[in-house]
Amino acid sequence: MQQITQIVDTYFKRMPSIRWTDVVEIIIISFLVYHILVWIKNTKAWSLLKGVVVIAVFLFLAAVFNMNTILWIAQNVVGIAATAIIVILQPELRKALEELGRKNIISSIFPFEPSKPEEGLFSDRTVNEIVKACVEMAKVKTGALIVMEQTQSLAEYERTGIAVDGIVSSQLLVNIFEHNTPLHDGAVIVRGNRVVSATCYLPLSDNMELSKELGTRHRAAIGISEATDSMTVIVSEETGKISVAYEGSLYRSLDGDSLKEKLHIVQNKPLDEKKRKLWKGRAKNEK
């Protein structure tokens, strides 16, 4: 027992003194490593990582058995391989950086974009007009795609369409999406209480888990919700059903009341944790 005590004492004496900054560093590094692993697990980088591990094991064996030719080739290929990995994972890296930029802590420290007015992102009248238009279009199976901007600017997508700059009204939205009209193809972007642009092109989602029965309109709605914090209302041209895309998820088969309820939840500001649970809880019951 005395020998064990002496060993423990000797071990702790040899250990360098630990400062509070060292503890903070350990916590930060652990946090970053955890989130990097979670990110890798949810992307195609996971398969790539497993391939890298196999190559690393192979190179370790080559080093143990002094396979100099293989080691020489590996040393000369490392630079090219690093560049290739960055190119292959470019979409995932971009998405990860966008997610980092969306965090409230970053936005509060670096206000890159002008904040929305305190009275809310859009008024009750705007909500009612959008709901009324969607219900009317659903009855006659008129396809529609209405993107509602929140804190992240949609100027990049707004430039792909035709400027409208009109107050949101059910008549305006129905006329825009009416068949055989010049502005019916593409998405409408709503900023505040105004329709700012029509016939806008949106990025399609590359989520392979989406149902095969979803068309281009729904995939575009999910794609823009993955790239930004916007909310998109979709009216299916085939079925006349109303859906909402938000944060990469699609909530289908909504009626006028449930659509209005969802718009009211995000009306004043983006979803906090409490509102997000409320949103997803109600959406789960509607699926």
Coordinates of N, CA, C and O in Angstrom, one line a residue, residues 191-259:
R191 N -40.6 39.8 -48.3 CA -39.8 40.4 -47.3 C -40.7 41.4 -46.5 O -41.2 42.3 -47.1
G192 N -40.8 41.1 -45.2 CA -41.7 41.9 -44.4 C -43.2 41.8 -44.9 O -43.7 40.7 -45.0
N193 N -43.8 42.9 -45.4 CA -45.1 42.9 -45.8 C -45.2 43.1 -47.3 O -46.3 43.5 -47.8
R194 N -44.1 42.9 -48.0 CA -44.1 43.1 -49.5 C -43.6 41.9 -50.3 O -42.7 41.2 -49.8
V195 N -44.2 41.7 -51.4 CA -43.7 40.8 -52.4 C -42.6 41.5 -53.2 O -42.8 42.4 -53.9
V196 N -41.3 41.1 -53.0 CA -40.2 41.8 -53.6 C -39.8 41.3 -54.9 O -39.3 42.0 -55.8
S197 N -40.0 40.0 -55.2 CA -39.6 39.4 -56.4 C -40.4 38.1 -56.8 O -40.9 37.5 -55.9
A198 N -40.5 37.8 -58.1 CA -41.2 36.6 -58.5 C -40.3 35.9 -59.6 O -39.4 36.5 -60.0
T199 N -40.7 34.7 -59.9 CA -40.0 33.8 -60.8 C -38.6 33.6 -60.4 O -37.6 33.5 -61.2
C200 N -38.3 33.5 -59.1 CA -37.0 33.3 -58.5 C -36.6 31.8 -58.6 O -37.4 30.9 -58.4
Y201 N -35.3 31.6 -58.9 CA -34.8 30.2 -58.9 C -34.2 29.9 -57.5 O -33.5 30.7 -56.8
L202 N -34.6 28.7 -57.0 CA -34.1 28.2 -55.7 C -33.2 27.0 -55.8 O -33.4 26.2 -56.7
P203 N -32.3 26.8 -54.8 CA -31.5 25.6 -54.9 C -32.3 24.3 -54.5 O -33.1 24.4 -53.6
L204 N -32.1 23.3 -55.3 CA -32.8 22.0 -55.0 C -32.1 21.3 -53.9 O -30.8 21.3 -53.8
S205 N -32.8 20.6 -53.0 CA -32.2 19.8 -51.9 C -31.6 18.5 -52.5 O -32.2 17.9 -53.4
D206 N -30.5 18.2 -52.0 CA -29.8 16.9 -52.4 C -30.0 15.8 -51.4 O -29.3 14.8 -51.3
N207 N -31.0 16.0 -50.5 CA -31.3 15.0 -49.5 C -31.9 13.7 -50.1 O -33.0 13.8 -50.7
M208 N -31.1 12.6 -50.0 CA -31.6 11.4 -50.7 C -32.7 10.7 -49.9 O -33.3 9.7 -50.4
E209 N -33.0 11.2 -48.7 CA -34.1 10.5 -47.9 C -35.4 11.1 -48.2 O -36.4 10.6 -47.7
L210 N -35.5 12.1 -49.1 CA -36.8 12.6 -49.4 C -37.7 11.7 -50.2 O -37.1 10.9 -51.0
S211 N -39.0 11.7 -50.1 CA -39.9 10.8 -50.8 C -39.7 11.1 -52.3 O -39.6 12.2 -52.8
K212 N -39.8 10.0 -53.0 CA -39.7 10.1 -54.5 C -40.9 10.7 -55.1 O -40.8 11.2 -56.3
E213 N -42.0 10.8 -54.4 CA -43.2 11.4 -55.0 C -43.1 12.9 -54.9 O -44.0 13.6 -55.5
L214 N -42.1 13.5 -54.2 CA -42.0 15.0 -54.2 C -41.4 15.5 -55.5 O -40.4 14.9 -56.0
G215 N -42.0 16.6 -56.0 CA -41.5 17.1 -57.3 C -40.5 18.2 -57.0 O -40.0 18.5 -55.9
T216 N -40.2 18.9 -58.1 CA -39.2 20.0 -58.1 C -39.6 21.1 -57.2 O -38.7 21.7 -56.5
R217 N -40.9 21.5 -57.1 CA -41.3 22.6 -56.3 C -41.0 22.3 -54.8 O -40.5 23.1 -54.1
H218 N -41.3 21.1 -54.3 CA -41.1 20.7 -52.9 C -39.6 20.6 -52.6 O -39.1 21.0 -51.6
R219 N -38.9 20.1 -53.6 CA -37.4 20.0 -53.4 C -36.7 21.3 -53.3 O -35.8 21.6 -52.6
A220 N -37.2 22.3 -54.1 CA -36.7 23.6 -54.1 C -37.0 24.3 -52.7 O -36.2 25.0 -52.2
A221 N -38.2 24.1 -52.2 CA -38.6 24.6 -50.9 C -37.8 24.1 -49.8 O -37.3 24.9 -48.9
I222 N -37.5 22.8 -49.8 CA -36.6 22.2 -48.8 C -35.2 22.7 -49.0 O -34.5 23.0 -48.0
G223 N -34.8 22.9 -50.2 CA -33.4 23.3 -50.5 C -33.2 24.7 -49.9 O -32.1 25.0 -49.3
I224 N -34.1 25.7 -50.1 CA -33.9 27.0 -49.6 C -34.0 27.0 -48.1 O -33.4 27.9 -47.4
S225 N -34.8 26.1 -47.5 CA -34.9 26.1 -46.0 C -33.6 25.5 -45.4 O -33.3 25.7 -44.3
E226 N -32.9 24.7 -46.2 CA -31.6 24.1 -45.7 C -30.5 25.2 -45.8 O -29.6 25.2 -45.0
A227 N -30.6 26.0 -46.8 CA -29.5 27.0 -47.1 C -29.7 28.3 -46.2 O -28.8 29.0 -46.0
T228 N -31.0 28.6 -45.8 CA -31.3 29.8 -45.1 C -32.3 29.5 -44.0 O -32.7 28.4 -43.9
D229 N -32.6 30.5 -43.2 CA -33.6 30.4 -42.1 C -35.0 30.8 -42.6 O -35.9 31.0 -41.7
S230 N -35.2 30.9 -43.9 CA -36.5 31.2 -44.4 C -37.5 30.1 -44.2 O -37.2 29.0 -44.0
M231 N -38.8 30.5 -44.4 CA -39.9 29.5 -44.3 C -40.6 29.6 -45.7 O -40.9 30.7 -46.2
T232 N -40.9 28.5 -46.2 CA -41.5 28.4 -47.6 C -42.9 27.7 -47.5 O -43.0 26.6 -46.9
V233 N -43.9 28.3 -48.1 CA -45.2 27.7 -48.2 C -45.4 27.2 -49.7 O -45.1 27.9 -50.6
I234 N -45.8 25.9 -49.8 CA -45.9 25.3 -51.1 C -47.4 24.8 -51.3 O -48.0 24.3 -50.4
V235 N -47.9 25.1 -52.5 CA -49.2 24.5 -52.9 C -48.9 23.6 -54.0 O -48.4 24.0 -55.1
S236 N -49.3 22.3 -53.9 CA -49.1 21.3 -54.9 C -50.0 21.5 -56.1 O -51.2 21.6 -55.9
E237 N -49.4 21.5 -57.3 CA -50.2 21.6 -58.5 C -50.9 20.3 -58.8 O -52.0 20.2 -59.4
E238 N -50.4 19.1 -58.3 CA -50.9 17.8 -58.6 C -52.1 17.5 -57.6 O -53.1 16.9 -58.0
T239 N -51.8 17.7 -56.4 CA -52.8 17.3 -55.3 C -53.6 18.4 -54.7 O -54.6 18.2 -54.1
G240 N -53.1 19.7 -54.8 CA -53.7 20.8 -54.2 C -53.5 20.9 -52.7 O -54.1 21.7 -52.0
K241 N -52.5 20.1 -52.2 CA -52.2 20.1 -50.8 C -51.3 21.2 -50.4 O -50.4 21.5 -51.2
I242 N -51.4 21.8 -49.2 CA -50.5 22.9 -48.8 C -49.5 22.3 -47.8 O -49.8 21.4 -47.0
S243 N -48.2 22.7 -48.0 CA -47.1 22.2 -47.2 C -46.3 23.4 -46.8 O -46.3 24.5 -47.4
V244 N -45.4 23.2 -45.8 CA -44.5 24.2 -45.3 C -43.1 23.6 -45.2 O -43.0 22.5 -44.6
A245 N -42.1 24.2 -45.7 CA -40.7 23.8 -45.5 C -40.0 24.7 -44.6 O -40.0 26.0 -44.8
Y246 N -39.4 24.2 -43.5 CA -38.6 25.0 -42.6 C -37.5 24.2 -42.0 O -37.7 23.0 -41.6
E247 N -36.3 24.8 -41.9 CA -35.1 24.1 -41.3 C -34.9 22.8 -41.9 O -34.5 21.8 -41.2
G248 N -35.1 22.6 -43.2 CA -34.8 21.4 -43.9 C -35.8 20.3 -43.8 O -35.6 19.2 -44.3
S249 N -36.9 20.6 -43.1 CA -38.0 19.6 -42.9 C -39.3 20.1 -43.7 O -39.5 21.3 -43.8
L250 N -40.1 19.1 -44.1 CA -41.3 19.4 -44.9 C -42.5 18.9 -44.1 O -42.6 17.8 -43.6
Y251 N -43.5 19.8 -43.8 CA -44.7 19.5 -43.1 C -45.9 19.6 -44.1 O -46.1 20.7 -44.6
R252 N -46.5 18.5 -44.3 CA -47.5 18.4 -45.5 C -48.9 18.3 -45.0 O -49.2 18.1 -43.8
S253 N -49.8 18.5 -46.0 CA -51.2 18.3 -45.8 C -51.8 19.2 -44.7 O -52.5 18.8 -43.8
L254 N -51.5 20.5 -44.8 CA -52.0 21.5 -43.9 C -53.3 22.1 -44.4 O -53.5 22.3 -45.6
D255 N -54.2 22.5 -43.4 CA -55.3 23.3 -43.8 C -55.1 24.7 -43.5 O -54.0 25.1 -43.0
G256 N -56.0 25.6 -43.7 CA -55.9 27.0 -43.6 C -55.5 27.4 -42.1 O -54.6 28.2 -41.9
D257 N -56.2 26.8 -41.2 CA -56.0 27.1 -39.8 C -54.6 26.7 -39.3 O -53.9 27.4 -38.6
S258 N -54.2 25.5 -39.7 CA -52.8 25.0 -39.2 C -51.7 25.8 -39.9 O -50.7 26.1 -39.3
L259 N -51.9 26.2 -41.2 CA -51.0 27.1 -41.8 C -50.9 28.4 -41.2 O -49.8 28.9 -40.9

